[in-house]
């Protein structure tokens, strides 16, 4: 994944989920939003390990991006409020 997505720009973080519930999911964080956009457009539906990739933007900023922008507390509060709302 680092090699595939790294071709589009500098990666800050790559997280791969391995639990049964989340198996096959990965979270890729680019330094620049334009690199993320280009990767999404170029790699959408590309086959990897016999499965077609479905790529989406995150609903919320990741901690490493929020920390860089100085809004970590606000982003965590937004995530918590969203989680509470979805549980209703």
mmCIF file of C-alpha atoms in Angstrom:
data_model
loop_
_atom_site.group_PDB
_atom_site.id
_atom_site.type_symbol
_atom_site.label_atom_id
_atom_site.label_comp_id
_atom_site.label_asym_id
_atom_site.label_seq_id
_atom_site.Cartn_x
_atom_site.Cartn_y
_atom_site.Cartn_z
ATOM 1 C CA UNK A 1 0.000 0.000 0.000
ATOM 2 C CA UNK A 2 2.810 2.405 0.827
ATOM 3 C CA UNK A 3 4.355 1.840 -2.580
ATOM 4 C CA UNK A 4 1.053 2.135 -4.463
ATOM 5 C CA UNK A 5 -0.232 5.233 -2.683
ATOM 6 C CA UNK A 6 3.208 6.762 -2.129
ATOM 7 C CA UNK A 7 3.523 7.297 -5.866
ATOM 8 C CA UNK A 8 0.951 10.116 -5.553
ATOM 9 C CA UNK A 9 2.536 12.086 -2.722
ATOM 10 C CA UNK A 10 4.103 12.023 0.730
ATOM 11 C CA UNK A 11 2.305 9.711 3.155
ATOM 12 C CA UNK A 12 1.984 10.669 6.812
ATOM 13 C CA UNK A 13 0.395 7.448 8.031
ATOM 14 C CA UNK A 14 -0.796 4.059 6.773
ATOM 15 C CA UNK A 15 -3.000 1.964 9.053
ATOM 16 C CA UNK A 16 -4.119 -1.522 8.046
ATOM 17 C CA UNK A 17 -6.965 -3.216 9.934
ATOM 18 C CA UNK A 18 -6.632 -6.950 10.527
ATOM 19 C CA UNK A 19 -9.533 -7.848 12.821
ATOM 20 C CA UNK A 20 -12.252 -10.004 11.269
ATOM 21 C CA UNK A 21 -14.788 -7.181 11.344
ATOM 22 C CA UNK A 22 -12.464 -4.659 9.677
ATOM 23 C CA UNK A 23 -10.349 -7.037 7.598
ATOM 24 C CA UNK A 24 -9.412 -5.527 4.278
ATOM 25 C CA UNK A 25 -9.699 -1.915 5.396
ATOM 26 C CA UNK A 26 -6.829 0.514 5.405
ATOM 27 C CA UNK A 27 -6.491 4.189 6.201
ATOM 28 C CA UNK A 28 -4.030 6.259 4.183
ATOM 29 C CA UNK A 29 -3.122 9.809 5.251
ATOM 30 C CA UNK A 30 -1.459 12.096 2.714
ATOM 31 C CA UNK A 31 0.382 15.278 3.555
ATOM 32 C CA UNK A 32 -1.433 17.170 0.770
ATOM 33 C CA UNK A 33 -5.152 16.986 -0.057
ATOM 34 C CA UNK A 34 -4.361 17.249 -3.762
ATOM 35 C CA UNK A 35 -2.320 14.035 -3.577
ATOM 36 C CA UNK A 36 -5.246 12.264 -1.898
ATOM 37 C CA UNK A 37 -7.606 13.488 -4.623
ATOM 38 C CA UNK A 38 -5.281 12.294 -7.392
ATOM 39 C CA UNK A 39 -4.827 8.883 -5.726
ATOM 40 C CA UNK A 40 -8.584 8.463 -5.293
ATOM 41 C CA UNK A 41 -9.270 9.305 -8.930
ATOM 42 C CA UNK A 42 -6.454 7.104 -10.238
ATOM 43 C CA UNK A 43 -6.877 4.052 -8.014
ATOM 44 C CA UNK A 44 -10.664 3.793 -7.601
ATOM 45 C CA UNK A 45 -11.769 0.246 -8.526
ATOM 46 C CA UNK A 46 -8.187 -0.914 -9.142
ATOM 47 C CA UNK A 47 -7.765 -4.596 -8.316
ATOM 48 C CA UNK A 48 -5.352 -5.536 -5.533
ATOM 49 C CA UNK A 49 -5.025 -9.067 -4.184
ATOM 50 C CA UNK A 50 -8.029 -10.111 -6.260
ATOM 51 C CA UNK A 51 -10.384 -7.462 -4.860
ATOM 52 C CA UNK A 52 -11.480 -4.165 -6.311
ATOM 53 C CA UNK A 53 -10.510 -1.172 -4.152
ATOM 54 C CA UNK A 54 -13.255 1.168 -2.963
ATOM 55 C CA UNK A 55 -11.675 4.438 -1.884
ATOM 56 C CA UNK A 56 -13.458 7.143 0.098
ATOM 57 C CA UNK A 57 -12.476 10.257 1.971
ATOM 58 C CA UNK A 58 -12.664 10.096 5.763
ATOM 59 C CA UNK A 59 -15.621 11.734 7.498
ATOM 60 C CA UNK A 60 -13.316 13.470 9.967
ATOM 61 C CA UNK A 61 -9.742 14.690 10.006
ATOM 62 C CA UNK A 62 -7.251 12.167 11.332
ATOM 63 C CA UNK A 63 -5.407 13.023 14.539
ATOM 64 C CA UNK A 64 -2.086 13.700 12.778
ATOM 65 C CA UNK A 65 -3.724 16.250 10.430
ATOM 66 C CA UNK A 66 -5.797 17.864 13.208
ATOM 67 C CA UNK A 67 -2.680 18.149 15.380
ATOM 68 C CA UNK A 68 -0.799 19.884 12.532
ATOM 69 C CA UNK A 69 -3.675 22.344 12.072
ATOM 70 C CA UNK A 70 -4.076 22.932 15.818
ATOM 71 C CA UNK A 71 -7.658 21.676 16.042
ATOM 72 C CA UNK A 72 -7.222 18.236 17.648
ATOM 73 C CA UNK A 73 -9.621 18.839 20.558
ATOM 74 C CA UNK A 74 -12.338 20.177 18.278
ATOM 75 C CA UNK A 75 -12.036 17.220 15.880
ATOM 76 C CA UNK A 76 -12.190 14.689 18.725
ATOM 77 C CA UNK A 77 -15.292 16.442 20.076
ATOM 78 C CA UNK A 78 -16.920 16.300 16.610
ATOM 79 C CA UNK A 79 -16.190 12.567 16.335
ATOM 80 C CA UNK A 80 -17.644 11.897 19.781
ATOM 81 C CA UNK A 81 -20.796 13.921 19.025
ATOM 82 C CA UNK A 82 -21.225 12.064 15.723
ATOM 83 C CA UNK A 83 -20.827 8.704 17.457
ATOM 84 C CA UNK A 84 -23.424 9.623 20.073
ATOM 85 C CA UNK A 85 -25.817 10.786 17.347
ATOM 86 C CA UNK A 86 -25.456 7.550 15.364
ATOM 87 C CA UNK A 87 -26.131 5.447 18.470
ATOM 88 C CA UNK A 88 -29.589 7.027 18.953
#
